[in-house]
């Protein structure tokens, strides 16, 4: 059954609480060290997931999913799969940046994993947010300011159109080996990023 709410996942990285507001119908997962962050905040958790090697103890929570230390999925990716299996298709990832660069890249890849399966994920950094779209669009309100960048994920992305931004594109092709879409800007009007075929990673500063 597809859930209409949002799955909030909090990892062990630096926590930036922008738009962190779980409500009725949402689902909150602590991924490993994210348990400490949410406990300190007094936030209720629906599930705790991890191998807990970095914590040094197994959390005292009624719903814990234990993972082996040696595994293919990161703790965050395992949490995404569990949220997906429960019917959630919109995800907000916190505590997924600010630490090891390889884990940040892994979390960016997880946005692509969600996008190619028809979901939507948002990775929240210190003053930026990232999302991925596949054969679709992402719209922004006129309130957005600052920089936005668009990167091809995969060999090529076709039919890329940028509307309402400082530098526009129409039905363009982006490839993974040339950063044509880096460092664009919002202009104070509604804007939209669209790709007809392929996947784009979009990163904007809030």
PDB file of C-alpha atoms in Angstrom:
ATOM      1  CA  UNK A   1       0.000   0.000   0.000  1.00  0.00           C
ATOM      2  CA  UNK A   2       1.434   3.370  -1.032  1.00  0.00           C
ATOM      3  CA  UNK A   3       1.678   5.828   1.850  1.00  0.00           C
ATOM      4  CA  UNK A   4       0.953   9.519   1.317  1.00  0.00           C
ATOM      5  CA  UNK A   5       3.257  10.709   4.083  1.00  0.00           C
ATOM      6  CA  UNK A   6       6.997  11.276   4.181  1.00  0.00           C
ATOM      7  CA  UNK A   7       9.665   8.920   5.469  1.00  0.00           C
ATOM      8  CA  UNK A   8      12.231  10.883   7.498  1.00  0.00           C
ATOM      9  CA  UNK A   9      15.602   9.173   7.850  1.00  0.00           C
ATOM     10  CA  UNK A  10      18.275  10.554  10.177  1.00  0.00           C
ATOM     11  CA  UNK A  11      21.825   9.249   9.845  1.00  0.00           C
ATOM     12  CA  UNK A  12      24.995   9.676  11.872  1.00  0.00           C
ATOM     13  CA  UNK A  13      26.301  12.751  10.021  1.00  0.00           C
ATOM     14  CA  UNK A  14      25.802  16.391  10.898  1.00  0.00           C
ATOM     15  CA  UNK A  15      22.121  17.129  11.506  1.00  0.00           C
ATOM     16  CA  UNK A  16      20.627  20.259   9.921  1.00  0.00           C
ATOM     17  CA  UNK A  17      17.013  20.596  10.967  1.00  0.00           C
ATOM     18  CA  UNK A  18      15.704  22.608   8.014  1.00  0.00           C
ATOM     19  CA  UNK A  19      12.102  21.525   7.360  1.00  0.00           C
ATOM     20  CA  UNK A  20      12.409  18.642   9.781  1.00  0.00           C
ATOM     21  CA  UNK A  21       8.784  18.417  10.881  1.00  0.00           C
ATOM     22  CA  UNK A  22       7.390  14.866  10.986  1.00  0.00           C
ATOM     23  CA  UNK A  23       3.635  14.801  11.410  1.00  0.00           C
ATOM     24  CA  UNK A  24       0.688  12.455  11.276  1.00  0.00           C
ATOM     25  CA  UNK A  25       1.147   9.854   8.553  1.00  0.00           C
ATOM     26  CA  UNK A  26       4.923  10.286   8.418  1.00  0.00           C
ATOM     27  CA  UNK A  27       7.490   7.650   9.375  1.00  0.00           C
ATOM     28  CA  UNK A  28      10.740   8.350  11.243  1.00  0.00           C
ATOM     29  CA  UNK A  29      13.752   6.035  10.983  1.00  0.00           C
ATOM     30  CA  UNK A  30      17.019   6.433  12.859  1.00  0.00           C
ATOM     31  CA  UNK A  31      19.904   5.024  10.823  1.00  0.00           C
ATOM     32  CA  UNK A  32      22.614   3.908  13.248  1.00  0.00           C
ATOM     33  CA  UNK A  33      24.086   7.032  14.910  1.00  0.00           C
ATOM     34  CA  UNK A  34      20.986   9.023  14.006  1.00  0.00           C
ATOM     35  CA  UNK A  35      19.469   7.370  17.069  1.00  0.00           C
ATOM     36  CA  UNK A  36      21.552   9.622  19.306  1.00  0.00           C
ATOM     37  CA  UNK A  37      20.538  12.726  17.391  1.00  0.00           C
ATOM     38  CA  UNK A  38      16.827  11.966  17.604  1.00  0.00           C
ATOM     39  CA  UNK A  39      17.057  10.903  21.241  1.00  0.00           C
ATOM     40  CA  UNK A  40      18.722  14.207  22.135  1.00  0.00           C
ATOM     41  CA  UNK A  41      15.962  16.065  20.292  1.00  0.00           C
ATOM     42  CA  UNK A  42      13.231  14.093  21.999  1.00  0.00           C
ATOM     43  CA  UNK A  43      11.883  12.925  18.642  1.00  0.00           C
ATOM     44  CA  UNK A  44       9.861   9.722  18.561  1.00  0.00           C
ATOM     45  CA  UNK A  45      11.233   7.053  16.211  1.00  0.00           C
ATOM     46  CA  UNK A  46       9.147   4.453  14.433  1.00  0.00           C
ATOM     47  CA  UNK A  47      12.181   2.306  13.602  1.00  0.00           C
ATOM     48  CA  UNK A  48      15.901   2.110  14.411  1.00  0.00           C
ATOM     49  CA  UNK A  49      18.200   0.508  11.829  1.00  0.00           C
ATOM     50  CA  UNK A  50      21.906  -0.215  11.789  1.00  0.00           C
ATOM     51  CA  UNK A  51      24.899  -2.323  12.658  1.00  0.00           C
ATOM     52  CA  UNK A  52      25.619   0.090  15.535  1.00  0.00           C
ATOM     53  CA  UNK A  53      29.374  -0.366  15.280  1.00  0.00           C
ATOM     54  CA  UNK A  54      29.968   3.367  15.563  1.00  0.00           C
ATOM     55  CA  UNK A  55      27.646   3.663  18.577  1.00  0.00           C
ATOM     56  CA  UNK A  56      29.121   0.777  20.516  1.00  0.00           C
ATOM     57  CA  UNK A  57      25.752  -0.385  21.839  1.00  0.00           C
ATOM     58  CA  UNK A  58      22.395  -1.641  20.624  1.00  0.00           C
ATOM     59  CA  UNK A  59      19.686   0.997  21.133  1.00  0.00           C
ATOM     60  CA  UNK A  60      17.006   0.377  23.719  1.00  0.00           C
ATOM     61  CA  UNK A  61      14.037   0.746  21.382  1.00  0.00           C
ATOM     62  CA  UNK A  62      11.044  -1.546  20.801  1.00  0.00           C
ATOM     63  CA  UNK A  63      11.578  -1.694  17.036  1.00  0.00           C
ATOM     64  CA  UNK A  64      15.206  -2.299  16.047  1.00  0.00           C
ATOM     65  CA  UNK A  65      16.418  -3.838  12.791  1.00  0.00           C
ATOM     66  CA  UNK A  66      19.925  -5.236  13.309  1.00  0.00           C
ATOM     67  CA  UNK A  67      22.253  -5.196  10.303  1.00  0.00           C
ATOM     68  CA  UNK A  68      25.561  -7.011   9.866  1.00  0.00           C
ATOM     69  CA  UNK A  69      28.712  -4.897   9.828  1.00  0.00           C
ATOM     70  CA  UNK A  70      29.764  -6.416   6.497  1.00  0.00           C
ATOM     71  CA  UNK A  71      26.961  -5.688   4.005  1.00  0.00           C
ATOM     72  CA  UNK A  72      26.258  -4.177   0.601  1.00  0.00           C
ATOM     73  CA  UNK A  73      23.853  -1.446   1.799  1.00  0.00           C
ATOM     74  CA  UNK A  74      24.884   1.488   3.934  1.00  0.00           C
ATOM     75  CA  UNK A  75      22.759   1.933   7.039  1.00  0.00           C
ATOM     76  CA  UNK A  76      20.964   4.799   5.316  1.00  0.00           C
ATOM     77  CA  UNK A  77      20.301   2.748   2.180  1.00  0.00           C
ATOM     78  CA  UNK A  78      18.936  -0.081   4.319  1.00  0.00           C
ATOM     79  CA  UNK A  79      16.642   2.431   6.025  1.00  0.00           C
ATOM     80  CA  UNK A  80      15.447   3.680   2.637  1.00  0.00           C
ATOM     81  CA  UNK A  81      14.608   0.123   1.565  1.00  0.00           C
ATOM     82  CA  UNK A  82      12.650  -0.448   4.771  1.00  0.00           C
ATOM     83  CA  UNK A  83      10.706   2.772   4.279  1.00  0.00           C
ATOM     84  CA  UNK A  84      10.060   1.835   0.661  1.00  0.00           C
ATOM     85  CA  UNK A  85       8.792  -1.610   1.646  1.00  0.00           C
ATOM     86  CA  UNK A  86       6.323   0.094   3.980  1.00  0.00           C
ATOM     87  CA  UNK A  87       4.883   2.046   1.058  1.00  0.00           C
ATOM     88  CA  UNK A  88       6.620   5.399   1.397  1.00  0.00           C
ATOM     89  CA  UNK A  89       7.666   7.111  -1.813  1.00  0.00           C
ATOM     90  CA  UNK A  90       8.801  10.520  -0.492  1.00  0.00           C
ATOM     91  CA  UNK A  91      11.922  10.614   1.664  1.00  0.00           C
ATOM     92  CA  UNK A  92      13.826  13.315   3.496  1.00  0.00           C
ATOM     93  CA  UNK A  93      17.370  12.390   4.513  1.00  0.00           C
ATOM     94  CA  UNK A  94      19.102  14.148   7.401  1.00  0.00           C
ATOM     95  CA  UNK A  95      22.490  13.505   8.953  1.00  0.00           C
ATOM     96  CA  UNK A  96      23.712  12.332   5.565  1.00  0.00           C
ATOM     97  CA  UNK A  97      26.389  14.994   5.049  1.00  0.00           C
ATOM     98  CA  UNK A  98      29.132  16.732   6.965  1.00  0.00           C
ATOM     99  CA  UNK A  99      31.208  13.631   7.626  1.00  0.00           C
ATOM    100  CA  UNK A 100      32.955  11.294   5.214  1.00  0.00           C
ATOM    101  CA  UNK A 101      32.737  12.437   1.598  1.00  0.00           C
ATOM    102  CA  UNK A 102      32.212   8.873   0.358  1.00  0.00           C
ATOM    103  CA  UNK A 103      29.107   8.536   2.517  1.00  0.00           C
ATOM    104  CA  UNK A 104      27.775  11.852   1.221  1.00  0.00           C
ATOM    105  CA  UNK A 105      28.260  10.569  -2.331  1.00  0.00           C
ATOM    106  CA  UNK A 106      26.533   7.317  -1.383  1.00  0.00           C
ATOM    107  CA  UNK A 107      23.566   9.298  -0.069  1.00  0.00           C
ATOM    108  CA  UNK A 108      23.417  11.309  -3.296  1.00  0.00           C
ATOM    109  CA  UNK A 109      23.349   8.016  -5.197  1.00  0.00           C
ATOM    110  CA  UNK A 110      20.468   6.869  -3.016  1.00  0.00           C
ATOM    111  CA  UNK A 111      18.442   9.808  -4.360  1.00  0.00           C
ATOM    112  CA  UNK A 112      18.997   8.392  -7.848  1.00  0.00           C
ATOM    113  CA  UNK A 113      17.938   4.925  -6.652  1.00  0.00           C
ATOM    114  CA  UNK A 114      14.664   6.392  -5.422  1.00  0.00           C
ATOM    115  CA  UNK A 115      14.112   8.476  -8.545  1.00  0.00           C
ATOM    116  CA  UNK A 116      14.594   5.629 -11.010  1.00  0.00           C
ATOM    117  CA  UNK A 117      11.935   3.659  -9.129  1.00  0.00           C
ATOM    118  CA  UNK A 118       9.352   6.420  -9.137  1.00  0.00           C
ATOM    119  CA  UNK A 119      10.106   7.867  -5.711  1.00  0.00           C
ATOM    120  CA  UNK A 120      11.516  11.200  -4.609  1.00  0.00           C
ATOM    121  CA  UNK A 121      14.207  11.839  -2.035  1.00  0.00           C
ATOM    122  CA  UNK A 122      15.692  15.024  -0.607  1.00  0.00           C
ATOM    123  CA  UNK A 123      19.134  15.108   1.028  1.00  0.00           C
ATOM    124  CA  UNK A 124      19.455  18.053   3.423  1.00  0.00           C
ATOM    125  CA  UNK A 125      22.912  19.596   3.846  1.00  0.00           C
ATOM    126  CA  UNK A 126      24.116  22.621   5.814  1.00  0.00           C
ATOM    127  CA  UNK A 127      22.721  25.248   3.448  1.00  0.00           C
ATOM    128  CA  UNK A 128      21.765  23.125   0.458  1.00  0.00           C
ATOM    129  CA  UNK A 129      19.329  20.433  -0.612  1.00  0.00           C
ATOM    130  CA  UNK A 130      19.675  17.794  -3.324  1.00  0.00           C
ATOM    131  CA  UNK A 131      17.104  15.722  -5.189  1.00  0.00           C
ATOM    132  CA  UNK A 132      17.001  13.548  -8.311  1.00  0.00           C
ATOM    133  CA  UNK A 133      14.424  13.331 -11.080  1.00  0.00           C
ATOM    134  CA  UNK A 134      13.965  10.680 -13.760  1.00  0.00           C
ATOM    135  CA  UNK A 135      11.841  11.328 -16.867  1.00  0.00           C
ATOM    136  CA  UNK A 136      10.092  14.134 -15.028  1.00  0.00           C
ATOM    137  CA  UNK A 137      10.199  17.610 -13.509  1.00  0.00           C
ATOM    138  CA  UNK A 138      10.933  19.447 -10.290  1.00  0.00           C
ATOM    139  CA  UNK A 139       9.345  22.855  -9.744  1.00  0.00           C
ATOM    140  CA  UNK A 140      10.532  25.680  -7.488  1.00  0.00           C
ATOM    141  CA  UNK A 141       8.557  28.578  -6.081  1.00  0.00           C
ATOM    142  CA  UNK A 142       9.451  32.212  -6.669  1.00  0.00           C
ATOM    143  CA  UNK A 143      10.766  32.370  -3.077  1.00  0.00           C
ATOM    144  CA  UNK A 144      13.935  30.452  -3.969  1.00  0.00           C
ATOM    145  CA  UNK A 145      17.145  32.447  -4.156  1.00  0.00           C
ATOM    146  CA  UNK A 146      20.774  31.600  -4.775  1.00  0.00           C
ATOM    147  CA  UNK A 147      22.460  28.924  -6.837  1.00  0.00           C
ATOM    148  CA  UNK A 148      21.119  25.762  -8.441  1.00  0.00           C
ATOM    149  CA  UNK A 149      23.111  23.122 -10.328  1.00  0.00           C
ATOM    150  CA  UNK A 150      21.978  20.216 -12.485  1.00  0.00           C
ATOM    151  CA  UNK A 151      24.072  17.110 -13.179  1.00  0.00           C
ATOM    152  CA  UNK A 152      23.474  14.182 -15.482  1.00  0.00           C
ATOM    153  CA  UNK A 153      23.342  10.776 -13.806  1.00  0.00           C
ATOM    154  CA  UNK A 154      24.103   8.022 -16.300  1.00  0.00           C
ATOM    155  CA  UNK A 155      25.593   8.408 -19.766  1.00  0.00           C
ATOM    156  CA  UNK A 156      23.181  11.091 -20.976  1.00  0.00           C
ATOM    157  CA  UNK A 157      20.009  12.934 -20.116  1.00  0.00           C
ATOM    158  CA  UNK A 158      17.848  14.015 -23.048  1.00  0.00           C
ATOM    159  CA  UNK A 159      15.244  16.740 -23.371  1.00  0.00           C
ATOM    160  CA  UNK A 160      16.627  18.823 -20.505  1.00  0.00           C
ATOM    161  CA  UNK A 161      14.721  22.085 -20.117  1.00  0.00           C
ATOM    162  CA  UNK A 162      15.451  24.799 -17.543  1.00  0.00           C
ATOM    163  CA  UNK A 163      12.746  27.440 -17.134  1.00  0.00           C
ATOM    164  CA  UNK A 164      12.747  30.569 -14.986  1.00  0.00           C
ATOM    165  CA  UNK A 165      16.476  30.391 -14.199  1.00  0.00           C
ATOM    166  CA  UNK A 166      19.220  32.838 -15.153  1.00  0.00           C
ATOM    167  CA  UNK A 167      20.564  30.455 -17.808  1.00  0.00           C
ATOM    168  CA  UNK A 168      17.861  28.626 -19.707  1.00  0.00           C
ATOM    169  CA  UNK A 169      17.990  25.397 -21.679  1.00  0.00           C
ATOM    170  CA  UNK A 170      15.425  23.912 -23.997  1.00  0.00           C
ATOM    171  CA  UNK A 171      15.383  20.275 -25.077  1.00  0.00           C
ATOM    172  CA  UNK A 172      19.130  19.962 -24.445  1.00  0.00           C
ATOM    173  CA  UNK A 173      21.321  16.924 -23.856  1.00  0.00           C
ATOM    174  CA  UNK A 174      23.499  16.689 -20.750  1.00  0.00           C
ATOM    175  CA  UNK A 175      26.194  14.060 -20.343  1.00  0.00           C
ATOM    176  CA  UNK A 176      27.997  12.711 -17.298  1.00  0.00           C
ATOM    177  CA  UNK A 177      31.417  13.879 -18.483  1.00  0.00           C
ATOM    178  CA  UNK A 178      30.804  17.630 -18.790  1.00  0.00           C
ATOM    179  CA  UNK A 179      29.315  19.888 -16.051  1.00  0.00           C
ATOM    180  CA  UNK A 180      27.244  22.169 -18.286  1.00  0.00           C
ATOM    181  CA  UNK A 181      24.508  22.535 -15.682  1.00  0.00           C
ATOM    182  CA  UNK A 182      26.641  23.767 -12.797  1.00  0.00           C
ATOM    183  CA  UNK A 183      26.138  27.140 -11.066  1.00  0.00           C
ATOM    184  CA  UNK A 184      22.852  28.458 -12.428  1.00  0.00           C
ATOM    185  CA  UNK A 185      20.738  30.915 -10.437  1.00  0.00           C
ATOM    186  CA  UNK A 186      17.169  31.461  -9.314  1.00  0.00           C
ATOM    187  CA  UNK A 187      15.684  34.734 -10.552  1.00  0.00           C
ATOM    188  CA  UNK A 188      12.778  35.425  -8.205  1.00  0.00           C
ATOM    189  CA  UNK A 189      10.147  33.777 -10.402  1.00  0.00           C
ATOM    190  CA  UNK A 190       8.729  30.271 -10.497  1.00  0.00           C
ATOM    191  CA  UNK A 191      11.179  27.888 -12.118  1.00  0.00           C
ATOM    192  CA  UNK A 192      11.305  24.302 -13.275  1.00  0.00           C
ATOM    193  CA  UNK A 193      13.859  21.627 -14.206  1.00  0.00           C
ATOM    194  CA  UNK A 194      12.645  18.943 -16.623  1.00  0.00           C
ATOM    195  CA  UNK A 195      14.233  15.903 -18.226  1.00  0.00           C
ATOM    196  CA  UNK A 196      12.391  13.914 -20.889  1.00  0.00           C
ATOM    197  CA  UNK A 197      14.628  10.826 -20.777  1.00  0.00           C
ATOM    198  CA  UNK A 198      17.238  10.093 -18.174  1.00  0.00           C
ATOM    199  CA  UNK A 199      18.088  11.132 -14.629  1.00  0.00           C
ATOM    200  CA  UNK A 200      19.283  14.451 -13.253  1.00  0.00           C
ATOM    201  CA  UNK A 201      20.739  15.215  -9.838  1.00  0.00           C
ATOM    202  CA  UNK A 202      19.699  18.722  -8.760  1.00  0.00           C
ATOM    203  CA  UNK A 203      21.418  20.625  -5.964  1.00  0.00           C
ATOM    204  CA  UNK A 204      20.325  24.039  -4.781  1.00  0.00           C
ATOM    205  CA  UNK A 205      21.372  26.394  -2.002  1.00  0.00           C
ATOM    206  CA  UNK A 206      18.642  27.471   0.402  1.00  0.00           C
TER     207      UNK A 206
END
